[in-house]
Short mmCIF file of C-alpha atoms in Angstrom, two decimals:
data_model
loop_
_atom_site.label_atom_id
_atom_site.label_comp_id
_atom_site.label_asym_id
_atom_site.label_seq_id
_atom_site.Cartn_x
_atom_site.Cartn_y
_atom_site.Cartn_z
CA UNK A 1 0.00 0.00 0.00
CA UNK A 2 1.29 3.43 -0.83
CA UNK A 3 1.96 5.70 2.10
CA UNK A 4 3.06 9.32 1.93
CA UNK A 5 4.66 10.62 -1.21
CA UNK A 6 6.94 7.82 -2.37
CA UNK A 7 6.74 4.90 0.06
CA UNK A 8 5.13 1.53 0.48
CA UNK A 9 4.06 -0.26 3.62
CA UNK A 10 3.77 -4.05 3.43
CA UNK A 11 1.06 -5.43 5.69
CA UNK A 12 1.10 -9.02 4.39
CA UNK A 13 4.60 -9.75 5.68
CA UNK A 14 6.82 -10.59 2.72
CA UNK A 15 9.48 -12.86 4.21
CA UNK A 16 13.12 -13.26 3.21
CA UNK A 17 13.23 -17.05 3.41
CA UNK A 18 16.64 -17.61 1.94
CA UNK A 19 19.78 -15.66 1.09
CA UNK A 20 23.16 -16.65 -0.32
CA UNK A 21 26.34 -14.83 -1.29
CA UNK A 22 29.38 -15.38 -3.49
CA UNK A 23 32.72 -13.59 -3.56
CA UNK A 24 36.02 -13.37 -5.39
CA UNK A 25 39.60 -13.97 -4.25
CA UNK A 26 40.13 -10.48 -2.82
CA UNK A 27 36.88 -10.70 -0.82
CA UNK A 28 38.11 -14.06 0.48
CA UNK A 29 40.90 -12.20 2.26
CA UNK A 30 38.48 -9.65 3.74
CA UNK A 31 36.49 -9.27 6.94
CA UNK A 32 33.40 -11.05 5.63
CA UNK A 33 35.16 -14.14 4.25
CA UNK A 34 33.73 -16.62 6.76
CA UNK A 35 30.17 -15.40 6.17
CA UNK A 36 30.25 -15.73 2.37
CA UNK A 37 28.78 -18.98 1.05
CA UNK A 38 31.02 -19.46 -1.98
CA UNK A 39 34.42 -17.92 -2.62
CA UNK A 40 36.14 -18.14 -5.98
CA UNK A 41 39.91 -18.49 -5.98
CA UNK A 42 40.44 -16.92 -9.36
CA UNK A 43 39.02 -13.72 -10.85
CA UNK A 44 38.24 -15.52 -14.12
CA UNK A 45 36.16 -18.22 -12.36
CA UNK A 46 37.05 -20.71 -15.12
CA UNK A 47 35.44 -18.47 -17.74
CA UNK A 48 37.06 -17.04 -20.88
CA UNK A 49 36.27 -13.41 -20.04
CA UNK A 50 35.57 -11.23 -17.01
CA UNK A 51 32.05 -10.56 -18.29
CA UNK A 52 31.35 -14.28 -18.32
CA UNK A 53 32.91 -14.58 -14.87
CA UNK A 54 30.44 -11.91 -13.77
CA UNK A 55 27.63 -14.03 -15.19
CA UNK A 56 29.05 -17.08 -13.40
CA UNK A 57 28.84 -15.22 -10.08
CA UNK A 58 25.14 -14.46 -10.68
CA UNK A 59 24.44 -18.08 -11.64
CA UNK A 60 26.28 -19.37 -8.56
CA UNK A 61 24.52 -16.98 -6.20
CA UNK A 62 21.02 -17.64 -7.56
CA UNK A 63 21.61 -21.39 -7.50
CA UNK A 64 22.78 -21.33 -3.89
CA UNK A 65 19.87 -19.12 -2.84
CA UNK A 66 17.33 -21.46 -4.41
CA UNK A 67 19.05 -24.55 -2.95
CA UNK A 68 19.10 -23.03 0.53
CA UNK A 69 15.34 -22.49 0.31
CA UNK A 70 14.85 -26.15 -0.69
CA UNK A 71 13.19 -25.00 -3.89
CA UNK A 72 13.74 -25.50 -7.61
CA UNK A 73 14.05 -22.84 -10.29
CA UNK A 74 10.55 -23.89 -11.43
CA UNK A 75 9.09 -22.84 -8.09
CA UNK A 76 10.37 -19.27 -8.35
CA UNK A 77 7.87 -16.91 -9.95
CA UNK A 78 10.07 -13.95 -10.81
CA UNK A 79 13.72 -12.96 -11.00
CA UNK A 80 14.51 -9.26 -10.52
CA UNK A 81 18.09 -8.14 -10.90
CA UNK A 82 20.57 -6.07 -12.86
CA UNK A 83 24.21 -5.09 -13.24
CA UNK A 84 26.36 -2.30 -14.67
CA UNK A 85 27.92 -3.96 -17.71
CA UNK A 86 26.90 -3.00 -21.27
CA UNK A 87 23.23 -3.83 -21.85
CA UNK A 88 23.31 -5.84 -18.60
CA UNK A 89 24.52 -8.97 -20.36
CA UNK A 90 25.79 -10.82 -17.25
CA UNK A 91 22.32 -10.73 -15.65
CA UNK A 92 20.43 -11.22 -18.92
CA UNK A 93 22.59 -14.22 -19.81
CA UNK A 94 22.29 -15.70 -16.33
CA UNK A 95 18.50 -15.39 -16.67
CA UNK A 96 18.81 -17.41 -19.88
CA UNK A 97 20.36 -20.21 -17.86
CA UNK A 98 17.77 -20.64 -15.12
CA UNK A 99 14.75 -19.48 -17.17
CA UNK A 100 12.91 -17.84 -14.26
CA UNK A 101 10.57 -15.11 -15.63
CA UNK A 102 12.81 -12.08 -15.52
CA UNK A 103 12.64 -8.34 -15.01
CA UNK A 104 15.91 -6.50 -15.64
CA UNK A 105 16.40 -3.49 -13.43
CA UNK A 106 19.00 -0.75 -13.71
CA UNK A 107 19.56 1.64 -10.83
CA UNK A 108 23.35 1.19 -10.82
CA UNK A 109 24.38 0.17 -7.29
CA UNK A 110 20.89 0.90 -5.92
CA UNK A 111 19.52 -2.01 -7.98
CA UNK A 112 19.69 -4.28 -4.93
CA UNK A 113 17.30 -2.18 -2.84
CA UNK A 114 15.05 -1.34 -5.80
CA UNK A 115 14.76 -5.03 -6.62
CA UNK A 116 14.06 -5.95 -3.02
CA UNK A 117 11.31 -3.32 -2.77
CA UNK A 118 9.69 -4.58 -5.98
CA UNK A 119 9.95 -8.19 -4.83
CA UNK A 120 8.25 -7.27 -1.56
CA UNK A 121 5.53 -5.42 -3.47
CA UNK A 122 4.86 -8.47 -5.67
CA UNK A 123 4.70 -10.82 -2.69
CA UNK A 124 2.67 -8.40 -0.57
CA UNK A 125 0.06 -8.08 -3.32
CA UNK A 126 0.00 -11.89 -3.59
CA UNK A 127 1.09 -11.73 -7.20
CA UNK A 128 3.56 -14.53 -6.69
CA UNK A 129 4.78 -17.04 -4.12
CA UNK A 130 8.53 -16.66 -4.43
CA UNK A 131 10.59 -13.89 -5.99
CA UNK A 132 14.36 -14.01 -6.22
CA UNK A 133 16.20 -10.71 -6.23
CA UNK A 134 19.68 -9.34 -5.66
CA UNK A 135 22.70 -8.10 -7.56
CA UNK A 136 26.31 -8.97 -8.19
CA UNK A 137 29.33 -7.05 -9.46
CA UNK A 138 32.76 -8.08 -10.77
CA UNK A 139 35.73 -5.83 -10.20
CA UNK A 140 37.56 -6.37 -13.48
CA UNK A 141 34.42 -6.32 -15.64
CA UNK A 142 33.29 -3.04 -14.07
CA UNK A 143 36.76 -1.47 -14.27
CA UNK A 144 36.81 -2.30 -17.96
CA UNK A 145 33.34 -0.81 -18.41
CA UNK A 146 33.85 2.41 -16.48
CA UNK A 147 37.55 3.09 -16.14
CA UNK A 148 40.83 1.91 -17.64
CA UNK A 149 42.06 -1.53 -18.66
CA UNK A 150 42.64 -3.60 -15.52
CA UNK A 151 46.42 -3.73 -15.95
CA UNK A 152 46.79 -0.05 -16.85
CA UNK A 153 48.90 1.85 -14.36
CA UNK A 154 46.81 4.84 -13.36
CA UNK A 155 47.17 6.18 -9.86
CA UNK A 156 43.83 6.35 -8.07
CA UNK A 157 43.14 9.19 -5.63
CA UNK A 158 42.25 8.42 -1.99
CA UNK A 159 38.59 9.27 -2.70
CA UNK A 160 38.27 6.40 -5.22
CA UNK A 161 36.50 3.16 -4.36
CA UNK A 162 37.07 -0.50 -5.08
CA UNK A 163 34.39 -2.45 -6.98
CA UNK A 164 33.39 -5.58 -5.10
CA UNK A 165 33.66 -8.95 -6.83
CA UNK A 166 30.66 -10.81 -5.55
CA UNK A 167 27.22 -10.17 -4.18
CA UNK A 168 24.16 -12.01 -3.11
CA UNK A 169 20.56 -12.89 -3.75
CA UNK A 170 17.54 -13.57 -1.58
CA UNK A 171 14.16 -15.16 -2.02
CA UNK A 172 11.14 -13.19 -0.83
CA UNK A 173 8.19 -15.47 -0.10
CA UNK A 174 4.64 -15.33 1.16
CA UNK A 175 5.22 -17.96 3.83
CA UNK A 176 8.18 -19.37 5.70
CA UNK A 177 10.61 -18.22 8.34
CA UNK A 178 13.01 -15.31 8.18
CA UNK A 179 13.18 -11.54 8.43
CA UNK A 180 10.15 -9.57 7.23
CA UNK A 181 10.20 -6.67 4.79
CA UNK A 182 7.94 -4.04 6.29
CA UNK A 183 8.45 -0.78 4.43
CA UNK A 184 10.14 0.69 1.40
CA UNK A 185 10.80 4.09 -0.08
CA UNK A 186 11.56 4.59 -3.76
CA UNK A 187 14.12 7.32 -4.29
CA UNK A 188 14.08 10.12 -6.80
CA UNK A 189 17.05 11.04 -8.97
CA UNK A 190 19.13 13.80 -7.43
CA UNK A 191 21.95 15.84 -8.86
CA UNK A 192 23.93 18.27 -6.76
CA UNK A 193 26.43 18.95 -9.52
CA UNK A 194 29.14 16.53 -8.44
CA UNK A 195 31.18 15.42 -11.42
CA UNK A 196 34.24 13.55 -10.15
CA UNK A 197 33.90 9.86 -11.11
CA UNK A 198 36.66 9.12 -8.59
CA UNK A 199 34.55 10.48 -5.74
CA UNK A 200 31.27 8.59 -5.86
CA UNK A 201 30.68 8.91 -2.13
CA UNK A 202 30.30 12.69 -2.37
CA UNK A 203 27.99 12.34 -5.39
CA UNK A 204 25.73 9.73 -3.76
CA UNK A 205 25.42 11.01 -0.18
CA UNK A 206 22.63 13.53 -1.02
CA UNK A 207 20.52 10.77 -2.59
CA UNK A 208 20.87 8.66 0.56
CA UNK A 209 19.98 11.66 2.75
CA UNK A 210 16.97 12.55 0.60
CA UNK A 211 15.61 9.01 0.61
CA UNK A 212 16.09 8.63 4.38
CA UNK A 213 14.29 11.93 4.97
CA UNK A 214 11.43 10.95 2.66
CA UNK A 215 11.22 7.53 4.31
CA UNK A 216 10.97 8.98 7.82
CA UNK A 217 8.48 11.60 6.68
CA UNK A 218 6.25 9.25 4.67
CA UNK A 219 6.11 6.65 7.44
CA UNK A 220 6.04 9.20 10.27
CA UNK A 221 8.99 7.57 11.97
CA UNK A 222 11.99 8.89 13.84
CA UNK A 223 15.47 7.66 12.97
CA UNK A 224 15.57 5.83 16.34
CA UNK A 225 12.96 3.42 15.02
CA UNK A 226 15.81 1.51 13.41
CA UNK A 227 18.65 -0.29 15.18
CA UNK A 228 20.85 0.22 12.20
CA UNK A 229 20.94 2.11 8.92
CA UNK A 230 22.85 0.09 6.33
CA UNK A 231 24.10 2.07 3.35
CA UNK A 232 25.39 0.39 0.20
CA UNK A 233 28.62 1.92 -1.00
CA UNK A 234 28.99 5.47 0.28
CA UNK A 235 32.50 4.80 1.51
CA UNK A 236 34.30 6.91 4.10
CA UNK A 237 33.64 10.27 2.44
CA UNK A 238 30.00 9.64 1.58
CA UNK A 239 29.26 8.28 5.02
CA UNK A 240 30.55 11.42 6.75
CA UNK A 241 28.69 13.61 4.28
CA UNK A 242 25.44 11.72 4.90
CA UNK A 243 25.74 12.31 8.66
CA UNK A 244 26.42 16.02 8.04
CA UNK A 245 23.51 16.39 5.61
CA UNK A 246 21.10 14.73 8.02
CA UNK A 247 22.38 16.89 10.87
CA UNK A 248 21.49 19.98 8.85
CA UNK A 249 17.95 18.60 8.57
CA UNK A 250 17.77 18.15 12.36
CA UNK A 251 18.23 14.39 12.22
CA UNK A 252 20.87 13.11 14.56
CA UNK A 253 22.19 9.86 13.13
CA UNK A 254 24.79 8.47 15.51
CA UNK A 255 27.94 7.09 13.91
CA UNK A 256 27.49 3.69 15.51
CA UNK A 257 23.99 3.39 14.06
CA UNK A 258 25.16 3.84 10.50
CA UNK A 259 27.12 1.07 8.83
CA UNK A 260 28.30 1.26 5.26
CA UNK A 261 28.59 -2.05 3.42
CA UNK A 262 31.54 -0.72 1.43
CA UNK A 263 33.44 -0.13 4.65
CA UNK A 264 32.57 -3.53 6.12
CA UNK A 265 33.81 -6.01 3.53
CA UNK A 266 37.56 -5.46 3.45
CA UNK A 267 40.25 -5.33 6.11
CA UNK A 268 42.17 -2.15 6.84
CA UNK A 269 45.34 -3.39 5.16
CA UNK A 270 43.61 -4.24 1.87
CA UNK A 271 43.82 -0.61 0.76
CA UNK A 272 40.53 -0.12 -1.04
CA UNK A 273 40.83 3.70 -0.86
CA UNK A 274 37.51 5.08 0.41
CA UNK A 275 35.80 1.67 0.56
CA UNK A 276 34.09 -0.95 -1.54
CA UNK A 277 31.48 -0.17 -4.19
CA UNK A 278 29.46 -1.84 -6.90
CA UNK A 279 26.05 -3.40 -7.36
CA UNK A 280 27.15 -6.39 -5.30
CA UNK A 281 28.55 -4.34 -2.44
CA UNK A 282 25.29 -3.86 -0.53
CA UNK A 283 24.02 -7.37 -1.25
CA UNK A 284 27.25 -9.06 -0.21
CA UNK A 285 27.09 -7.43 3.21
CA UNK A 286 23.31 -7.58 3.62
CA UNK A 287 22.88 -11.23 2.70
CA UNK A 288 26.09 -12.46 4.37
CA UNK A 289 25.88 -10.59 7.64
CA UNK A 290 22.77 -8.52 8.27
CA UNK A 291 20.22 -11.22 7.41
CA UNK A 292 22.01 -13.62 9.76
CA UNK A 293 22.00 -10.98 12.51
CA UNK A 294 18.27 -10.42 11.98
CA UNK A 295 17.65 -14.15 12.05
CA UNK A 296 19.38 -14.63 15.38
CA UNK A 297 17.88 -11.40 16.76
CA UNK A 298 21.14 -9.53 17.16
CA UNK A 299 19.34 -6.87 15.18
CA UNK A 300 15.63 -6.17 15.17
CA UNK A 301 14.98 -3.42 12.67
CA UNK A 302 17.26 -2.21 9.95
CA UNK A 303 16.88 0.18 7.06
CA UNK A 304 18.81 -0.69 3.93
CA UNK A 305 19.65 2.38 1.87
CA UNK A 306 21.44 1.42 -1.33
CA UNK A 307 22.77 4.28 -3.43
CA UNK A 308 23.55 4.32 -7.13
CA UNK A 309 25.48 6.71 -9.35
CA UNK A 310 23.71 6.82 -12.70
CA UNK A 311 26.64 7.91 -14.82
CA UNK A 312 28.20 6.33 -17.89
CA UNK A 313 31.79 6.66 -19.16
CA UNK A 314 30.32 8.68 -22.04
CA UNK A 315 28.42 11.12 -19.82
CA UNK A 316 31.61 11.68 -17.81
CA UNK A 317 33.65 12.46 -20.92
CA UNK A 318 30.90 14.79 -22.11
CA UNK A 319 31.33 16.69 -18.84
CA UNK A 320 27.91 15.98 -17.39
CA UNK A 321 27.41 15.91 -13.65
CA UNK A 322 26.52 12.63 -11.94
CA UNK A 323 22.82 11.94 -11.25
CA UNK A 324 22.32 9.69 -8.24
CA UNK A 325 19.55 7.65 -6.66
CA UNK A 326 18.88 5.76 -3.44
CA UNK A 327 16.15 3.33 -2.44
CA UNK A 328 15.34 2.30 1.12
CA UNK A 329 13.93 -0.99 2.38
CA UNK A 330 13.11 -1.72 6.01
CA UNK A 331 13.68 -5.26 7.22
CA UNK A 332 12.64 -6.51 10.65
CA UNK A 333 13.34 -9.73 12.48
CA UNK A 334 10.35 -12.04 12.54
CA UNK A 335 7.79 -11.74 15.30
CA UNK A 336 8.75 -8.20 16.11
CA UNK B 1 13.17 16.06 1.45
CA UNK B 2 16.69 17.40 1.30
CA UNK B 3 16.88 21.19 1.44
CA UNK B 4 20.54 21.83 0.63
CA UNK B 5 21.53 23.44 -2.66
CA UNK B 6 24.38 22.91 -5.12
CA UNK B 7 26.62 25.68 -3.77
CA UNK B 8 26.18 24.71 -0.13
CA UNK B 9 26.74 21.07 -0.92
CA UNK B 10 29.83 21.75 -2.99
CA UNK B 11 31.29 23.56 0.02
CA UNK B 12 30.48 20.64 2.32
CA UNK B 13 31.83 18.09 -0.16
CA UNK B 14 35.06 20.02 -0.56
CA UNK B 15 35.52 20.08 3.21
CA UNK B 16 35.13 16.31 3.40
CA UNK B 17 37.12 15.39 0.31
CA UNK B 18 40.28 13.41 0.85
CA UNK B 19 43.02 15.46 -0.71
CA UNK B 20 45.57 13.84 -2.95
CA UNK B 21 48.89 13.79 -1.04
CA UNK B 22 50.65 16.07 -3.56
CA UNK B 23 54.08 16.33 -1.95
CA UNK B 24 54.27 12.60 -1.24
CA UNK B 25 53.14 11.83 -4.79
CA UNK B 26 55.79 14.18 -6.21
CA UNK B 27 58.58 12.62 -4.15
CA UNK B 28 57.51 9.10 -5.11
CA UNK B 29 57.18 10.08 -8.78
CA UNK B 30 60.66 11.61 -8.69
CA UNK B 31 62.21 8.53 -7.08
CA UNK B 32 60.50 5.88 -9.21
CA UNK B 33 60.74 7.90 -12.44
CA UNK B 34 64.41 8.50 -11.70
CA UNK B 35 64.98 4.82 -11.01
CA UNK B 36 63.39 3.86 -14.34
CA UNK B 37 65.67 6.36 -16.10
CA UNK B 38 68.68 5.01 -14.21
CA UNK B 39 67.82 1.49 -15.36
CA UNK B 40 67.48 2.87 -18.91
CA UNK B 41 70.91 4.47 -18.62
CA UNK B 42 72.44 1.19 -17.43
CA UNK B 43 70.85 -0.60 -20.41
CA UNK B 44 72.29 2.06 -22.73
CA UNK B 45 75.78 1.55 -21.29
CA UNK B 46 75.35 -2.20 -21.63
CA UNK B 47 74.56 -1.89 -25.34
CA UNK B 48 77.37 0.57 -25.95
CA UNK B 49 79.93 -1.49 -24.04
CA UNK B 50 79.07 -4.95 -25.34
CA UNK B 51 77.62 -4.13 -28.76
CA UNK B 52 78.35 -1.83 -31.63
CA UNK B 53 76.14 1.10 -30.57
CA UNK B 54 77.03 4.74 -30.17
CA UNK B 55 75.43 7.37 -27.96
CA UNK B 56 73.37 8.46 -30.99
CA UNK B 57 72.10 5.00 -31.95
CA UNK B 58 71.63 3.38 -28.52
CA UNK B 59 68.19 5.03 -27.95
CA UNK B 60 66.20 2.54 -30.01
CA UNK B 61 67.42 -0.73 -28.44
CA UNK B 62 67.20 0.84 -24.97
CA UNK B 63 63.56 1.89 -25.51
CA UNK B 64 62.72 -1.52 -26.93
CA UNK B 65 64.27 -3.25 -23.93
CA UNK B 66 62.42 -1.03 -21.45
CA UNK B 67 59.14 -1.69 -23.24
CA UNK B 68 59.88 -5.41 -23.24
CA UNK B 69 60.39 -5.33 -19.45
CA UNK B 70 57.17 -3.32 -19.10
CA UNK B 71 55.33 -5.91 -21.16
CA UNK B 72 56.41 -8.69 -18.78
CA UNK B 73 55.53 -6.61 -15.70
CA UNK B 74 52.13 -5.63 -17.15
CA UNK B 75 51.32 -9.20 -18.10
CA UNK B 76 52.21 -10.43 -14.62
CA UNK B 77 49.97 -7.75 -13.07
CA UNK B 78 52.84 -5.93 -11.35
CA UNK B 79 53.04 -2.68 -13.32
CA UNK B 80 49.68 -1.29 -12.14
CA UNK B 81 50.76 -1.87 -8.53
CA UNK B 82 53.99 0.04 -9.13
CA UNK B 83 51.91 2.78 -10.77
CA UNK B 84 49.57 3.14 -7.78
CA UNK B 85 52.68 3.86 -5.72
CA UNK B 86 54.59 5.92 -8.28
CA UNK B 87 51.91 7.87 -10.15
CA UNK B 88 53.52 10.09 -12.77
CA UNK B 89 56.88 8.42 -12.05
CA UNK B 90 55.81 5.29 -13.93
CA UNK B 91 53.43 7.03 -16.36
CA UNK B 92 55.73 9.61 -17.94
CA UNK B 93 58.73 7.45 -19.01
CA UNK B 94 58.37 5.29 -22.13
CA UNK B 95 57.40 2.38 -19.86
CA UNK B 96 54.13 4.19 -19.13
CA UNK B 97 53.43 4.43 -22.84
CA UNK B 98 54.23 0.73 -23.19
CA UNK B 99 51.95 -0.14 -20.30
CA UNK B 100 49.06 1.83 -21.86
CA UNK B 101 49.39 -0.10 -25.13
CA UNK B 102 49.96 -3.51 -23.58
CA UNK B 103 47.22 -3.27 -20.95
CA UNK B 104 44.69 -2.29 -23.64
CA UNK B 105 45.80 -5.21 -25.80
CA UNK B 106 45.38 -7.66 -22.91
CA UNK B 107 42.03 -6.15 -21.91
CA UNK B 108 40.48 -6.51 -25.35
CA UNK B 109 41.92 -9.92 -26.20
CA UNK B 110 38.50 -11.47 -25.49
CA UNK B 111 36.99 -9.53 -28.41
CA UNK B 112 39.34 -11.07 -30.99
CA UNK B 113 42.57 -9.98 -32.67
CA UNK B 114 41.19 -7.53 -35.22
CA UNK B 115 38.21 -5.83 -33.57
CA UNK B 116 39.56 -6.40 -30.07
CA UNK B 117 43.34 -6.16 -29.78
CA UNK B 118 43.92 -4.31 -33.06
CA UNK B 119 41.17 -1.76 -32.66
CA UNK B 120 41.74 -1.03 -28.98
CA UNK B 121 45.51 -1.33 -28.55
CA UNK B 122 46.05 2.41 -29.00
CA UNK B 123 42.87 3.42 -27.18
CA UNK B 124 44.89 5.18 -24.47
CA UNK B 125 48.23 5.68 -26.23
CA UNK B 126 46.72 6.89 -29.50
CA UNK B 127 46.34 10.46 -28.29
CA UNK B 128 50.00 10.49 -27.17
CA UNK B 129 51.03 9.60 -30.73
CA UNK B 130 48.59 12.04 -32.35
CA UNK B 131 49.45 15.04 -30.23
CA UNK B 132 53.14 14.10 -30.09
CA UNK B 133 53.38 14.08 -33.88
CA UNK B 134 51.24 17.21 -34.18
CA UNK B 135 53.28 19.24 -31.68
CA UNK B 136 56.53 18.11 -33.36
CA UNK B 137 55.06 19.37 -36.64
CA UNK B 138 54.15 22.75 -35.13
CA UNK B 139 57.59 23.17 -33.51
CA UNK B 140 59.31 22.23 -36.79
CA UNK B 141 57.14 24.80 -38.59
CA UNK B 142 58.14 27.52 -36.12
CA UNK B 143 61.81 26.57 -36.37
CA UNK B 144 61.74 26.61 -40.17
CA UNK B 145 60.01 29.99 -40.15
CA UNK B 146 62.58 31.42 -37.74
CA UNK B 147 65.50 30.07 -39.80
CA UNK B 148 64.04 31.54 -43.01
CA UNK B 149 63.53 34.88 -41.31
CA UNK B 150 67.14 34.79 -40.25
CA UNK B 151 66.33 34.95 -36.53
CA UNK B 152 68.27 31.77 -35.73
#
């Protein structure tokens, strides 16, 4: 049901019954390694190209998610996902493999939250029994798409971010056990004239702030309603900017109540500049760690705010500023 | 709904931006770039001492050798790590040019030899060649004009 200007409230309890994650070799050395279901040793993942390796990650993650739910591909009604590679071939080709009816979604790195909100909407309106949604990214495929060749020696500034290899999927169902999706807010595209593609955090922070403000306003909630706000890939700079922006709007978000997925995947010594990023960044953290914490009641209510920078290499070269978006999804532990 | 505007936000974003460590980058670039040149000089001496090269002719084999070393380092995934440390130090010498060509060739290998490697090899280095040749042309034009005018 729509509430306020741009939000949904889900009264029929869409449940996240299963979630699984995959990662690459660099993620295997990170903080989350023990929580990731499948880690690849090699960036090529036995595929001839990085794009196909990207596709392999999606296939692995969806397969694991379905297996964990004790279901078959046939039982899943819809598949909602997307990625950042040309014409979204990794996701489109993965959808060719498992043949689940498919909706491709592009909101850059906010695809994860957008997909989750849509999945919850479908389940809440009883338009399906099981929907699988999530997103994955692949470092080398994304670098090739947006930046320089992977082996090219260009020095990155400290504000740059590191695209995550990996990600995760979840199944949202009408019945079962698991955390419940209660609310969502669909973001609008913002542009505060940021144009540095090596400082995505600064570009995306206003979108996160705007969506959080709209979410609280639409649902008439205070920020304290949530135990934790989980942002996707704001990184160190974006995270600080988000806190500042909210402070200016009289919302006091404590540092310990805001966790950024991009800052939670790698260890300090892995030198990922300002933090992790990518479509798989939020899902890798959410479905490896947060869902488990909700399941064993370490957390009760969280708000996922995934942000996306809607630029292309072409728009950057043509000197356009970076439009950004953020979607928010509230997830609560069952029986709350 | 967010009430900030572009100017105010730009100010805030600038305050929170992580500055590039300019001095540190310059020192590193100087040291690594200098080391690459030193290696080049050693290679030059090697060719002049052991082979029949003079100071005028040793440039070509030295450049070729440096590019060959770059090719190995790029292929093994080492050159980009050196570059993150060195910045301009590894980008400005001829090894940086070599790395730009070789990394593009490796990157586009999956699209085939003609449309992939061939078409993309000079994606990054192409502008160096274009503007290098063009500026040489302009300088030569100026020099010729000055000679004809009797200035030099």
